[in-house]
Every structure is written in C-alpha cells, then in structure tokens.
Short mmCIF file of C-alpha atoms in Angstrom, two decimals:
data_model
loop_
_atom_site.label_atom_id
_atom_site.label_comp_id
_atom_site.label_asym_id
_atom_site.label_seq_id
_atom_site.Cartn_x
_atom_site.Cartn_y
_atom_site.Cartn_z
CA CYS J 688 110.72 90.06 98.28
CA ALA J 689 107.79 91.00 96.94
CA LYS J 690 104.48 88.43 96.71
CA HIS J 691 104.89 86.47 93.40
CA TYR J 692 102.23 83.27 92.22
CA ALA J 693 104.78 80.75 90.41
CA VAL J 694 102.61 78.57 87.83
CA HIS J 695 105.27 75.31 88.21
CA SER J 696 105.55 72.54 85.89
CA GLY J 697 106.78 70.18 88.45
CA PRO J 698 104.85 67.37 90.94
CA GLU J 699 101.57 68.73 92.69
CA GLY J 700 102.25 70.79 95.76
CA GLN J 701 105.56 72.16 95.24
CA ARG J 702 104.91 75.61 94.10
CA HIS J 703 106.03 76.73 97.61
CA GLY J 704 109.27 74.77 96.05
CA PHE J 705 110.55 77.28 93.12
CA ASP J 706 113.43 78.90 92.78
CA ALA J 707 113.55 81.84 90.07
CA ARG J 708 116.88 82.38 88.88
CA VAL J 709 117.96 85.23 88.61
CA SER J 710 120.71 87.22 86.97
CA PRO J 711 121.74 90.04 89.69
CA ARG J 712 121.03 92.66 86.77
CA ASP J 713 117.84 91.55 85.44
CA LEU J 714 117.03 91.66 89.88
CA ARG J 715 117.69 95.05 89.80
CA ALA J 716 117.13 96.71 85.95
CA THR J 717 113.47 95.19 86.60
CA TYR J 718 111.80 93.15 88.94
CA LEU J 719 112.91 95.47 92.32
CA PRO J 720 112.79 99.30 90.90
CA ALA J 721 109.11 99.88 91.58
CA PHE J 722 109.69 97.55 94.74
CA LYS J 723 112.56 99.48 96.60
CA LYS J 724 110.68 102.74 94.92
CA LEU J 725 108.24 102.01 97.67
CA VAL J 726 110.61 101.49 100.39
CA THR J 727 112.49 104.57 100.49
CA GLU J 728 109.78 106.80 99.15
CA ALA J 729 106.67 105.77 99.83
CA GLY J 730 107.32 105.21 103.42
CA VAL J 731 106.41 102.00 103.52
CA GLU J 732 107.11 99.59 107.74
CA ALA J 733 106.10 96.82 106.45
CA VAL J 734 107.52 94.49 104.14
CA MET J 735 106.74 90.47 103.47
CA GLY J 736 108.48 87.68 102.46
CA ALA J 737 107.68 85.57 99.25
CA TYR J 738 107.11 81.82 98.86
CA ASN J 739 109.71 80.95 96.09
CA ARG J 740 113.42 81.02 96.34
CA VAL J 741 115.58 83.95 94.04
CA ASN J 742 118.57 81.85 92.76
CA GLY J 743 118.54 79.64 95.85
CA GLU J 744 117.76 81.04 98.81
CA ALA J 745 114.36 81.28 99.93
CA CYS J 746 112.93 84.70 99.88
CA CYS J 747 112.09 84.88 103.62
CA ALA J 748 115.51 84.18 104.94
CA SER J 749 117.53 85.57 102.06
CA GLN J 750 120.93 86.96 102.65
CA THR J 751 120.93 89.21 99.31
CA LEU J 752 116.76 90.98 99.51
CA LEU J 753 116.64 90.78 102.66
CA VAL J 754 120.16 92.12 103.91
CA ASP J 755 121.87 93.76 101.40
CA ILE J 756 119.65 95.47 99.59
CA LEU J 757 116.15 95.52 101.63
CA ARG J 758 118.02 97.75 105.44
CA GLY J 759 121.32 96.96 103.37
CA GLU J 760 121.19 100.06 100.15
CA TRP J 761 118.13 101.06 101.29
CA GLY J 762 118.18 101.89 104.71
CA PHE J 763 115.31 99.83 104.54
CA GLN J 764 114.00 100.42 109.31
CA GLY J 765 110.49 98.47 108.91
CA HIS J 766 109.54 94.83 110.04
CA VAL J 767 109.26 92.23 107.61
CA VAL J 768 106.59 89.12 108.54
CA SER J 769 106.05 85.90 106.04
CA ASP J 770 103.93 84.99 103.96
CA CYS J 771 101.38 82.85 105.95
CA GLY J 772 102.92 80.28 105.97
CA ALA J 773 105.96 81.09 103.93
CA LEU J 774 108.23 79.71 106.53
CA ASN J 775 107.75 75.77 106.38
CA ASP J 776 108.22 76.25 103.07
CA ILE J 777 112.01 76.52 103.73
CA HIS J 778 112.48 72.90 105.39
CA HIS J 779 109.50 71.20 104.75
CA HIS J 780 109.82 72.43 100.01
CA HIS J 781 112.71 74.56 99.44
CA HIS J 782 115.01 72.00 101.73
CA VAL J 783 117.52 74.60 102.59
CA THR J 784 117.21 73.87 106.94
CA ALA J 785 116.58 70.72 107.95
CA ASN J 786 113.81 71.43 110.50
CA ALA J 787 111.12 73.97 111.72
CA VAL J 788 113.76 75.01 114.25
CA GLY J 789 116.93 75.99 111.66
CA THR J 790 113.94 77.53 109.63
CA SER J 791 113.29 79.68 112.34
CA ALA J 792 116.95 80.02 113.36
CA LEU J 793 118.12 81.16 109.87
CA ALA J 794 114.79 83.48 108.68
CA LEU J 795 115.36 85.47 112.26
CA LYS J 796 118.54 86.12 111.77
CA MET J 797 118.32 87.32 107.77
CA GLY J 798 116.11 89.96 108.79
CA CYS J 799 112.67 88.44 109.03
CA ASP J 800 110.40 89.16 112.39
CA LEU J 801 107.25 88.49 112.16
CA SER J 802 105.78 84.76 110.92
CA CYS J 803 102.75 84.89 109.51
CA GLY J 804 101.99 81.29 110.26
CA GLU J 805 104.06 78.75 114.32
CA THR J 806 107.23 78.71 112.85
CA TYR J 807 108.91 80.87 114.86
CA ARG J 808 106.71 78.72 118.19
CA HIS J 809 110.58 76.59 117.59
CA LEU J 810 112.27 80.34 118.35
CA ALA J 811 113.03 78.60 122.41
CA GLU J 812 114.52 75.40 121.29
CA ALA J 813 116.38 77.38 118.74
CA VAL J 814 118.47 79.64 121.90
CA ALA J 815 118.82 76.90 123.67
CA GLN J 816 120.38 74.90 120.71
CA GLY J 817 122.56 78.85 120.46
CA LEU J 818 121.38 78.67 116.61
CA VAL J 819 120.38 81.86 118.11
CA ASP J 820 120.76 84.70 121.59
CA GLU J 821 118.10 86.62 122.43
CA ALA J 822 119.52 90.60 120.63
CA ASP J 823 118.35 88.15 117.53
CA ILE J 824 114.58 87.71 119.31
CA ASP J 825 115.02 91.50 120.77
CA ARG J 826 115.94 92.73 117.10
CA ALA J 827 112.53 91.20 115.96
CA LEU J 828 110.42 92.47 118.31
CA GLY J 829 111.26 95.52 118.76
CA ARG J 830 111.37 96.49 115.07
CA VAL J 831 107.35 94.91 114.92
CA LEU J 832 106.56 96.78 118.21
CA ALA J 833 107.79 100.10 116.47
CA THR J 834 105.20 99.61 113.84
CA ARG J 835 102.25 98.81 116.18
CA PHE J 836 103.62 101.89 118.03
CA LYS J 837 103.14 104.07 115.18
CA LEU J 838 100.07 102.24 114.44
CA GLY J 839 98.60 103.35 117.65
CA LEU J 840 97.90 99.94 119.07
CA PHE J 841 98.96 101.64 121.94
CA ASP J 842 97.63 104.39 123.19
CA PRO J 843 93.79 105.46 124.45
CA PRO J 844 91.47 105.30 121.65
CA SER J 845 90.84 109.08 122.06
CA GLU J 846 94.67 109.51 120.97
CA VAL J 847 93.66 107.73 117.91
CA PRO J 848 92.54 109.32 115.01
CA PHE J 849 90.63 106.29 113.22
CA ALA J 850 89.00 104.96 116.77
CA GLY J 851 85.98 107.53 116.25
CA ILE J 852 85.12 106.56 112.56
CA PRO J 853 81.81 104.04 113.15
CA MET J 854 81.80 101.50 109.84
CA SER J 855 78.40 102.88 108.31
CA VAL J 856 81.63 105.57 106.98
CA VAL J 857 82.77 102.15 105.40
CA GLY J 858 79.40 101.69 102.28
CA CYS J 859 78.82 105.76 103.33
CA ASP J 860 77.86 107.55 99.11
CA GLU J 861 81.18 109.23 99.00
CA HIS J 862 83.08 105.79 98.83
CA ARG J 863 80.56 104.22 97.07
CA GLN J 864 80.94 107.43 94.70
CA LEU J 865 84.79 106.02 94.15
CA ALA J 866 84.56 103.06 93.54
CA HIS J 867 81.25 104.02 90.88
CA GLU J 868 84.02 106.05 89.25
CA ALA J 869 87.80 103.04 90.13
CA ALA J 870 85.43 100.72 88.01
CA LEU J 871 84.69 103.78 85.56
CA LYS J 872 88.31 104.55 84.76
CA SER J 873 89.44 100.39 84.64
CA VAL J 874 87.33 99.25 81.97
CA VAL J 875 88.79 99.13 79.20
CA LEU J 876 87.17 99.52 75.33
CA LEU J 877 88.98 97.18 73.37
CA LYS J 878 87.37 97.39 70.46
CA ASN J 879 84.64 99.31 69.08
CA GLU J 880 83.68 98.50 65.01
CA GLY J 881 81.49 100.38 63.04
CA GLY J 882 80.56 102.15 66.36
CA VAL J 883 78.74 99.47 68.03
CA LEU J 884 79.46 101.48 71.19
CA PRO J 885 77.80 103.21 72.99
CA ILE J 886 73.86 101.22 72.64
CA THR J 887 71.80 104.39 71.38
CA ASP J 888 68.41 105.10 70.88
CA SER J 889 68.11 102.98 67.60
CA VAL J 890 68.77 99.76 68.79
CA ARG J 891 65.16 97.54 69.97
CA SER J 892 66.12 95.12 70.71
CA LEU J 893 69.33 93.47 73.79
CA TYR J 894 70.00 89.91 74.89
CA VAL J 895 71.69 89.78 77.53
CA THR J 896 73.97 86.47 78.01
CA GLY J 897 76.39 84.34 79.33
CA PRO J 898 77.89 82.33 82.53
CA THR J 899 79.63 85.99 84.77
CA ALA J 900 76.05 88.20 83.96
CA GLY J 901 74.61 87.43 87.03
CA SER J 902 77.62 86.87 89.33
CA VAL J 903 78.55 89.03 92.35
CA ASP J 904 82.10 86.78 91.98
CA ALA J 905 82.70 88.34 88.93
CA LEU J 906 83.18 91.38 90.93
CA LEU J 907 84.70 90.75 93.47
CA GLY J 908 88.62 88.77 92.51
CA ASN J 909 90.26 87.65 95.34
CA TYR J 910 90.74 89.36 99.12
CA PHE J 911 87.48 91.39 98.62
CA GLY J 912 85.91 93.47 101.65
CA LEU J 913 82.21 92.92 101.07
CA SER J 914 79.43 95.34 100.73
CA ASP J 915 75.14 96.03 101.31
CA SER J 916 73.97 96.20 98.49
CA LEU J 917 76.70 94.56 94.98
CA THR J 918 75.96 95.41 91.80
CA THR J 919 76.15 92.83 88.94
CA LEU J 920 76.70 93.81 85.03
CA LEU J 921 72.95 92.04 84.38
CA GLU J 922 71.27 93.94 87.17
CA GLY J 923 73.08 96.92 86.01
CA ILE J 924 72.34 97.19 82.59
CA VAL J 925 68.71 96.79 83.62
CA HIS J 926 68.72 99.80 86.02
CA ARG J 927 70.81 101.25 82.90
CA LEU J 928 68.49 100.55 80.18
CA PRO J 929 67.03 103.26 78.68
CA GLU J 930 62.81 103.60 77.73
CA GLY J 931 62.15 101.93 74.60
CA ILE J 932 64.27 99.49 75.22
CA ARG J 933 63.37 95.89 75.40
CA VAL J 934 65.91 93.00 77.69
CA GLU J 935 65.95 89.68 77.34
CA TYR J 936 69.00 87.16 79.33
CA ARG J 937 69.47 83.40 79.35
CA LEU J 938 72.79 82.40 81.56
CA GLY J 939 73.66 80.28 78.09
CA CYS J 940 76.69 78.54 78.79
CA LEU J 941 78.30 77.30 82.21
CA LEU J 942 81.63 78.94 82.88
CA ILE J 943 84.25 76.79 82.49
CA GLN J 944 81.64 73.58 82.63
CA PRO J 945 79.49 71.73 79.12
CA THR J 946 75.76 72.03 79.32
CA VAL J 947 74.41 68.66 79.09
CA ASN J 948 70.80 69.84 77.46
CA PRO J 949 70.06 70.03 74.27
CA ILE J 950 68.02 72.29 73.87
CA ASP J 951 70.00 75.52 73.56
CA VAL J 952 67.27 78.34 73.81
CA ALA J 953 70.11 81.46 72.97
CA MET J 954 71.40 80.12 69.52
CA VAL J 955 67.92 81.35 68.21
CA GLU J 956 66.79 84.02 70.56
CA ALA J 957 70.99 85.90 70.95
CA PRO J 958 70.04 86.40 66.50
CA ARG J 959 66.82 87.94 66.81
CA SER J 960 67.64 91.13 68.94
CA ASP J 961 70.09 94.17 67.83
CA VAL J 962 72.85 93.43 70.16
CA CYS J 963 73.84 90.35 72.25
CA ILE J 964 76.32 92.00 75.15
CA ALA J 965 78.14 88.11 75.93
CA CYS J 966 79.45 88.40 80.57
CA MET J 967 81.87 86.21 79.47
CA GLY J 968 85.51 85.82 81.84
CA LEU J 969 87.31 84.88 84.14
CA THR J 970 86.20 84.60 88.30
CA PRO J 971 88.21 83.46 91.42
CA GLN J 972 86.92 80.05 91.11
CA LEU J 973 88.90 79.44 88.47
CA GLU J 974 91.97 81.62 88.94
CA GLY J 975 93.26 83.10 92.46
CA GLU J 976 94.83 81.61 95.63
CA GLU J 977 95.34 78.17 95.96
CA GLY J 978 92.23 77.20 98.18
CA ASP J 979 89.75 80.45 96.72
CA ALA J 980 89.60 78.29 93.05
CA LEU J 981 86.72 75.67 93.56
CA VAL J 982 86.84 74.82 90.08
CA SER J 983 91.09 75.16 89.38
CA THR J 984 93.12 71.87 88.34
CA ALA J 985 96.25 73.90 88.87
CA GLN J 986 95.84 75.39 93.00
CA GLY J 987 94.05 79.35 91.04
CA ASP J 988 96.78 79.46 89.03
CA ARG J 989 96.23 79.60 84.60
CA PRO J 990 98.14 76.62 83.21
CA ASP J 991 97.10 78.62 79.97
CA ILE J 992 95.71 82.16 79.46
CA ASP J 993 92.41 80.80 76.53
CA LEU J 994 89.28 82.01 78.07
CA PRO J 995 87.28 78.39 78.58
CA ALA J 996 86.45 76.24 76.04
CA VAL J 997 82.84 76.30 76.70
CA GLN J 998 82.17 79.80 76.57
CA VAL J 999 84.03 80.48 73.46
CA GLN J 1000 82.26 77.73 72.04
CA PHE J 1001 79.09 78.81 72.63
CA LEU J 1002 80.19 82.19 71.59
CA LYS J 1003 81.22 80.56 67.79
CA GLY J 1004 77.71 79.44 67.71
CA LEU J 1005 76.29 82.62 68.67
CA ALA J 1006 78.41 84.65 66.03
CA ALA J 1007 77.32 82.15 63.35
CA LYS J 1008 74.53 82.32 63.32
CA GLY J 1009 74.54 85.79 62.57
CA ALA J 1010 74.37 87.59 66.22
CA ARG J 1011 76.10 90.68 67.34
CA LEU J 1012 77.54 89.98 69.63
CA VAL J 1013 79.25 92.87 72.31
CA LEU J 1014 81.86 90.90 74.69
CA VAL J 1015 82.07 91.79 78.25
CA LEU J 1016 85.03 90.77 80.01
CA THR J 1017 86.04 89.78 83.28
CA GLY J 1018 90.02 88.83 84.78
CA GLY J 1019 92.60 89.46 86.53
CA GLY J 1020 95.49 88.61 83.69
CA PRO J 1021 95.44 88.63 80.11
CA ILE J 1022 92.68 86.81 78.11
CA ALA J 1023 94.01 85.16 74.67
CA LEU J 1024 90.78 86.05 72.65
CA GLY J 1025 92.27 84.23 68.73
CA GLU J 1026 89.70 84.26 66.30
CA LEU J 1027 86.62 86.00 68.74
CA ALA J 1028 88.69 88.97 68.88
CA ASP J 1029 87.63 88.76 65.24
CA LEU J 1030 83.96 87.77 65.67
CA ALA J 1031 82.60 90.43 67.89
CA GLN J 1032 81.79 94.14 67.84
CA ALA J 1033 83.05 94.64 70.28
CA ILE J 1034 84.82 94.40 72.94
CA LEU J 1035 85.51 95.49 77.04
CA PHE J 1036 87.78 94.08 79.39
CA VAL J 1037 85.80 95.32 83.24
CA TRP J 1038 88.55 93.21 84.80
CA TYR J 1039 87.24 92.75 88.84
CA PRO J 1040 85.38 96.05 88.90
CA GLY J 1041 84.38 95.68 92.72
CA GLN J 1042 80.75 96.99 94.15
CA GLU J 1043 79.27 99.39 91.74
CA GLY J 1044 80.70 97.36 88.84
CA GLY J 1045 77.75 96.47 87.17
CA HIS J 1046 76.85 100.28 87.11
CA ALA J 1047 79.89 101.80 86.10
CA VAL J 1048 79.76 98.83 83.07
CA ALA J 1049 76.33 99.88 81.79
CA ASP J 1050 77.31 103.70 81.74
CA ILE J 1051 79.63 103.01 79.34
CA LEU J 1052 77.79 99.98 77.31
CA PHE J 1053 74.42 103.30 77.35
CA GLY J 1054 77.40 106.30 76.38
CA HIS J 1055 76.69 107.75 79.95
CA ALA J 1056 80.13 108.29 80.77
CA ALA J 1057 82.92 107.63 77.51
CA PRO J 1058 85.74 104.45 78.25
CA SER J 1059 88.99 106.14 79.36
CA GLY J 1060 90.80 103.50 80.94
CA LYS J 1061 94.64 101.60 79.38
CA LEU J 1062 95.52 97.78 79.60
CA PRO J 1063 98.93 97.98 82.69
CA VAL J 1064 99.69 94.75 80.91
CA THR J 1065 100.77 92.95 77.67
CA PHE J 1066 97.66 90.55 76.12
CA PRO J 1067 99.56 88.24 73.93
CA HIS J 1068 97.98 86.33 71.86
CA SER J 1069 98.88 83.44 72.56
CA LEU J 1070 100.99 81.41 75.51
CA ALA J 1071 103.40 80.66 72.68
CA ASP J 1072 104.23 84.01 72.32
CA LEU J 1073 105.77 83.86 76.46
CA PRO J 1074 108.72 82.21 78.10
CA PRO J 1075 109.01 79.17 80.20
CA PHE J 1076 107.89 80.38 83.02
CA GLU J 1077 110.73 78.64 84.98
CA ASP J 1078 112.90 80.97 82.49
CA TYR J 1079 113.47 84.55 84.90
CA SER J 1080 115.69 86.15 82.33
CA MET J 1081 113.26 89.78 80.99
CA ALA J 1082 113.75 88.47 77.38
CA GLY J 1083 110.62 88.59 75.32
CA ARG J 1084 108.35 89.17 78.84
CA THR J 1085 106.42 92.88 79.53
CA TYR J 1086 106.18 95.26 76.83
CA ARG J 1087 109.67 96.81 77.29
CA TYR J 1088 111.64 93.11 76.08
CA MET J 1089 108.90 91.73 73.95
CA ALA J 1090 109.83 91.65 70.31
CA ALA J 1091 106.32 89.60 69.36
CA GLU J 1092 103.70 91.65 68.26
CA PRO J 1093 101.03 91.39 71.03
CA LEU J 1094 97.30 91.15 70.81
CA TYR J 1095 96.92 94.35 72.54
CA PRO J 1096 99.57 95.81 74.43
CA PHE J 1097 100.30 97.86 77.03
CA GLY J 1098 98.56 101.28 77.56
CA PHE J 1099 96.08 100.25 74.65
CA GLY J 1100 92.58 101.85 75.12
CA LEU J 1101 90.03 103.23 72.55
CA SER J 1102 87.55 105.54 74.11
CA TYR J 1103 83.98 107.16 72.31
CA THR J 1104 85.87 110.33 71.17
CA ALA J 1105 89.44 110.62 69.00
CA PHE J 1106 92.24 111.59 70.17
CA ALA J 1107 95.37 113.31 68.19
CA TYR J 1108 98.61 114.40 70.28
CA GLN J 1109 101.06 116.95 68.15
CA ASP J 1110 103.35 120.12 69.08
CA LEU J 1111 106.31 118.11 71.14
CA ARG J 1112 107.91 120.02 72.64
CA LEU J 1113 111.54 119.41 74.63
CA SER J 1114 112.96 123.01 76.30
CA GLN J 1115 117.16 121.73 74.64
CA ASP J 1116 117.97 118.57 72.01
CA SER J 1117 121.55 118.18 73.79
CA LEU J 1118 121.89 118.07 77.87
CA THR J 1119 124.59 117.22 79.91
CA VAL J 1120 124.55 113.97 82.02
CA GLY J 1121 122.39 114.73 85.11
CA GLN J 1122 120.31 116.96 83.94
CA SER J 1123 116.63 116.96 84.19
CA LEU J 1124 114.42 117.71 80.84
CA PRO J 1125 111.23 119.78 80.39
CA ILE J 1126 109.19 118.46 77.33
CA SER J 1127 105.58 119.34 76.53
CA VAL J 1128 102.91 118.03 74.01
CA THR J 1129 99.09 119.28 73.03
CA VAL J 1130 96.67 116.85 73.29
CA THR J 1131 93.07 117.26 70.82
CA ASN J 1132 89.86 116.21 71.15
CA ASN J 1133 88.88 115.49 67.41
CA GLY J 1134 85.42 113.57 69.05
CA SER J 1135 82.42 114.58 68.87
CA VAL J 1136 82.20 113.80 73.03
CA GLU J 1137 83.86 114.81 76.11
CA ALA J 1138 85.87 112.02 77.31
CA GLU J 1139 89.66 111.59 79.44
CA GLU J 1140 92.91 110.59 78.19
CA VAL J 1141 95.84 109.06 79.72
CA VAL J 1142 98.54 110.62 78.07
CA GLN J 1143 101.45 108.29 78.64
CA VAL J 1144 105.48 109.63 77.92
CA TYR J 1145 107.84 106.31 77.21
CA LEU J 1146 111.60 106.53 77.11
CA ALA J 1147 114.08 104.43 74.94
CA ASP J 1148 118.15 104.13 75.35
CA LEU J 1149 119.62 103.82 72.38
CA ALA J 1150 122.67 103.67 72.54
CA ALA J 1151 123.38 101.60 75.68
CA SER J 1152 126.71 99.32 75.54
CA VAL J 1153 123.94 96.86 77.24
CA PRO J 1154 120.59 95.34 77.13
CA VAL J 1155 118.29 98.26 77.42
CA PRO J 1156 114.09 97.27 77.32
CA LEU J 1157 112.72 98.62 74.21
CA HIS J 1158 111.46 101.61 75.34
CA SER J 1159 109.30 102.85 79.32
CA LEU J 1160 106.61 103.80 81.17
CA VAL J 1161 108.45 106.47 82.91
CA ALA J 1162 105.81 109.29 83.12
CA PHE J 1163 101.33 109.68 82.50
CA GLN J 1164 98.83 111.94 82.97
CA ARG J 1165 94.74 111.79 82.73
CA VAL J 1166 93.03 114.91 81.25
CA ARG J 1167 89.56 115.38 80.82
CA LEU J 1168 89.18 117.63 77.30
CA ALA J 1169 85.26 118.20 75.89
CA PRO J 1170 85.08 117.73 72.00
CA ASP J 1171 87.66 120.62 70.03
CA ALA J 1172 89.03 121.07 72.86
CA SER J 1173 93.08 121.07 73.21
CA GLN J 1174 94.98 120.89 76.50
CA THR J 1175 99.85 121.74 77.46
CA LEU J 1176 100.24 119.08 79.64
CA THR J 1177 104.15 118.86 80.58
CA PHE J 1178 106.69 116.43 82.08
CA THR J 1179 109.86 116.55 83.42
CA LEU J 1180 112.62 113.15 82.10
CA THR J 1181 114.25 113.56 85.19
CA PRO J 1182 118.36 111.90 85.10
CA GLU J 1183 116.62 108.80 86.74
CA MET J 1184 114.42 108.06 84.03
CA MET J 1185 116.88 107.60 81.71
CA MET J 1186 120.24 105.57 84.07
CA LEU J 1187 120.93 101.59 83.28
CA VAL J 1188 121.58 98.67 85.59
CA ASP J 1189 125.56 97.32 84.26
CA ASP J 1190 126.66 93.94 84.61
CA ARG J 1191 128.14 94.84 87.74
CA SER J 1192 124.31 95.74 88.46
CA ALA J 1193 125.01 99.45 89.11
CA SER J 1194 122.09 102.17 88.36
CA ARG J 1195 124.11 104.55 85.80
CA LEU J 1196 123.41 107.51 83.76
CA GLU J 1197 126.05 107.03 80.46
CA ALA J 1198 125.61 109.98 77.06
CA GLY J 1199 124.41 108.92 74.07
CA GLU J 1200 120.90 109.06 71.95
CA PHE J 1201 117.00 108.92 74.08
CA ARG J 1202 113.81 108.66 72.03
CA VAL J 1203 111.38 110.34 73.87
CA THR J 1204 107.35 109.36 72.10
CA VAL J 1205 103.68 110.27 74.01
CA GLY J 1206 100.61 109.17 73.16
CA GLY J 1207 97.38 106.93 73.98
CA CYS J 1208 99.41 103.53 74.01
CA SER J 1209 102.59 101.45 73.77
CA PRO J 1210 105.08 102.44 71.59
CA GLY J 1211 104.49 100.07 67.63
CA PRO J 1212 102.50 99.57 64.81
CA ARG J 1213 99.81 97.38 66.75
CA GLY J 1214 98.24 100.10 69.32
CA GLN J 1215 98.39 101.81 65.53
CA ALA J 1216 96.41 99.34 63.41
CA LEU J 1217 94.46 98.17 66.82
CA GLY J 1218 92.90 102.03 66.61
CA ALA J 1219 95.08 104.45 68.96
CA PRO J 1220 96.12 108.08 67.44
CA PRO J 1221 99.74 107.48 66.00
CA PRO J 1222 101.96 109.12 68.72
CA VAL J 1223 105.06 111.34 68.75
CA SER J 1224 108.58 110.81 69.21
CA ALA J 1225 111.69 112.81 69.87
CA VAL J 1226 115.31 112.23 69.91
CA PHE J 1227 117.49 113.70 72.51
CA THR J 1228 121.07 113.76 73.07
CA VAL J 1229 122.49 112.99 76.37
CA VAL J 1230 126.91 114.22 76.85
#
C-alpha cells in the first residue's frame, strides 16, 4: 500500500506497470510492519495506494493489500485514495482491466474510495453496466465524508481551531528555529581525517566551490513549500565566517554538464587556500518525481548511485593539485564515492536541509554545533553490491540482510567528540515467552566538546527456524552530554520486538537465544573501522 517508486528496466514509460514479486513472508516481515504500526497505533485516517502491482495485483485494487490486510487484519476504518493517475495505470500499463470503466469498478469494490485523477468519472457507466451498485458508491462516499467531518470541513470556522491561525505563523521565528534544529540534527559527519573539522582560527583562507554551494534547489528536495528566506550553503558559510578568515567562491563545475571553457580558475586558486569546501552531490533536477527532475534521463529515477562524472573529475583534479578537501554532499539517498572517500579529508552528508540549511551546515563546519546525525539508510560501495531491483527478495537488501561490507553502514555518523558505551545490564538472562526485558547502558562523553549522541539498540534472533534479519534496530534515544559526563539510559525489549514471521506469514515468538547490541551505529566491523565507538552486547534466552 505504501507509495513506492520503481526503477524499471523495461521500455520507457512502463515504470507504472512494474510488478513487485514478494513472498508472503517477506511482505509481512519486512515491507508492511512499519506501515501496520502507523495504521494500527498512530490513528491514520487516509491511505494512498501505489502505482505498481504486488504479486500481480494493482495496489489500488488489491484484494490482498486493501481487503485482506488493511481492512481485514488491521481493521482500518478510514478512506483509501489512489496515487495521482494510478487508476489509469491499471488498464493502460498493468492491463488488469480492459478500460477505465472496468478499472473504476474493480478499484471501488476493492476499497479504493477516492480517485486522484479522472477515472471515477466512469463510475456511472460501471453502475449502468451492473459492475457496481449504489451501495458500493455509498460505502466509499461515507468513508471520504467521515474524514472530511473529522477535519472540520463542514463546521463553522469559529469551531475549527486551525481556521484562526494566520499565514504569518507559518514563517514565524519559532518555526524557523525548528527548521534550523531539524537541519542541524540531520547532518551526518562521515569522515573527519586529522580533525580538519571544525574549522578553527588556524585556518586563514577558505575556498568554496561546487554546483550546490549557491543552489536553492539543493535545499528543498521534492514536495516543498516556499519561505521568504532561503539560506544557501554559500550564504550560511559567509554569514558564520569568523573574523580574519578570507573566503573566495567559484562555481568550479556544473551539476552534470561538462565545462566548455578550458580555463579552470578553481584548479589554481583552491589549492592555495587552507581549506577547500566543495559543495557537491545531487539536486531535484537529477532525482525526484518524474517531471520535476529536468536533467534526468530516467524520469527522476537514479539509474546509478554514483556522483555525476563531471563532479568526480573536478574533485579528483582538486585533490591532485593538493587541495585540502572538505566535501559537503547534498542528496536524497546513498551516493557511491569510490576513491573520493579517500581523497577528501572530511565528508558531510547534509541531505536536502531546508530553508535554514546554509546556517545549519555552517554551524557544523565552524564548530558552533557538533554533528549528531546518523544514516537512516545503508550506503553501499557501488551498485554492484545491490540485488537487481526486479528481485524483491530481501536477500542482500538493507542493513538487516546485507552481507556485503558497506561504504557507510546504517546508523553511522561521527561527532566532534568521542563517546564510549559500557556497563550493559539485563534485568535477567532468561525470560519466558511473552515477557519484556528491561535493559540499561551507560554512555560517556570522553572528549572535550559537549555533543549529542543517538544511542541505538539492535536485536538479533540467534536461533530462528526461518530466515530472519542479521539484526534489527528496535529502539534509540538521543542524549546530550557535557565533556567527561556519563548517563545511564534504560530501554525495554518487548515481546513484539522479538517476534519473527514464519513460513505461513504468521507473527510469533520462538524460544531461543537473542543478542542485544547497543552502540552508536549498526553492528559490524565497518562502523568501528570508520570511527564509530565499540558497542556493547549481551545474550539472553527466551524459554
């Protein structure tokens, strides 16, 4: 049910005809659990169906997804809306039905209550042909109207709390501060060789270059609102620049187009500066939803995960000339860096950091704040480390099933200080099926900088009767510690966290051994090799 965009290998224009083949166990074990939690615990009122098919059924007209699971197993009472144009795909690309009349009838009966598009204009024809009746339409209309009533759309404005909020609140100082905090806490420090960051008073000259340095596009990503003030990376750096440091800026290279002018000033000037801040990566011109990515040759999908070739060539040239590189990367997903991971002295991944992105990134660069972001996805070394997209088996996918060494592991992110984990304590070493397990761990800031750490708890089932994840993130907590300070954190491992999905797609808890690992990164040697603190682990038994 969750919205999902598919990289396709078929003819152009067939991405909306993609059929994901997923085993029933993988569907319930890996693809739907987070969505189930939203529906059953977070009070979600509306669900959007995806463009693709799953095991031959279009998501917006699926007996399995919409009827059996969503409304049957999960008891969902809200309304379902199609993604925009997704119902047309059912007959145009999936060929599940012959025409729009058949599609409107099938989707409505399967529980798609609202069409984003024009397909449901054919419902009258479907009724006339006896494919649906008025009771089907009344059921869908009732669900949609119920949501609108809950939103207060039929109430007098005086009775709707949100109606009295002026637009001036949207861009108020409090919200700007929140945007700054969100950007600040999402920046991930991937490398900091020799402590080149933060930039200190010993640095007397900076050279800023790269296609994303002055780009507003690099701040916003897809699906954004506009602000009356957008701070680019370049503006943030200049605004936070300490007195006495000279800064120069040249574009250096374009996003993807080769440079035509043979005169390359940056190659001469950048190596002369103490530090070169190279703002590189992706923008929504390259990745995003279909028509928004104007320079994409794959309709906004990414046919590879490499940095654009012109950027790679430019950075290699700077490194060859002796530039001391601090690489600031924008983007919405993993980027394979190849040898650039070794050539740069420091690497910051800043995503699409929003209206306050420039200020937040500059705060990290100049040490007004310590980085605390952690990667929410695995960064592979290359596309070759990933299974074919058409194979929806979980083997080799995500940090939970990937055996290949990653470039940067899930949960990884460095700081300007050094954290240590110790004294992991379990309330008991053995528990019966259905019991929860309280645990505690002590985290210490052994460095000289006050900073935040995201403490992560991972669980591994060591004696499962079916394939299970190598480990799964089950809890995390952000903690701020002054230098030399320690704090003991407590977590509770619940029976739900210990469950597996068996071959009959049923969730259950098996007896056996489990390992709990607490640290600042997902378990594995790669994180520690990159500088993550050693985690602490313990084994307990469920009987």
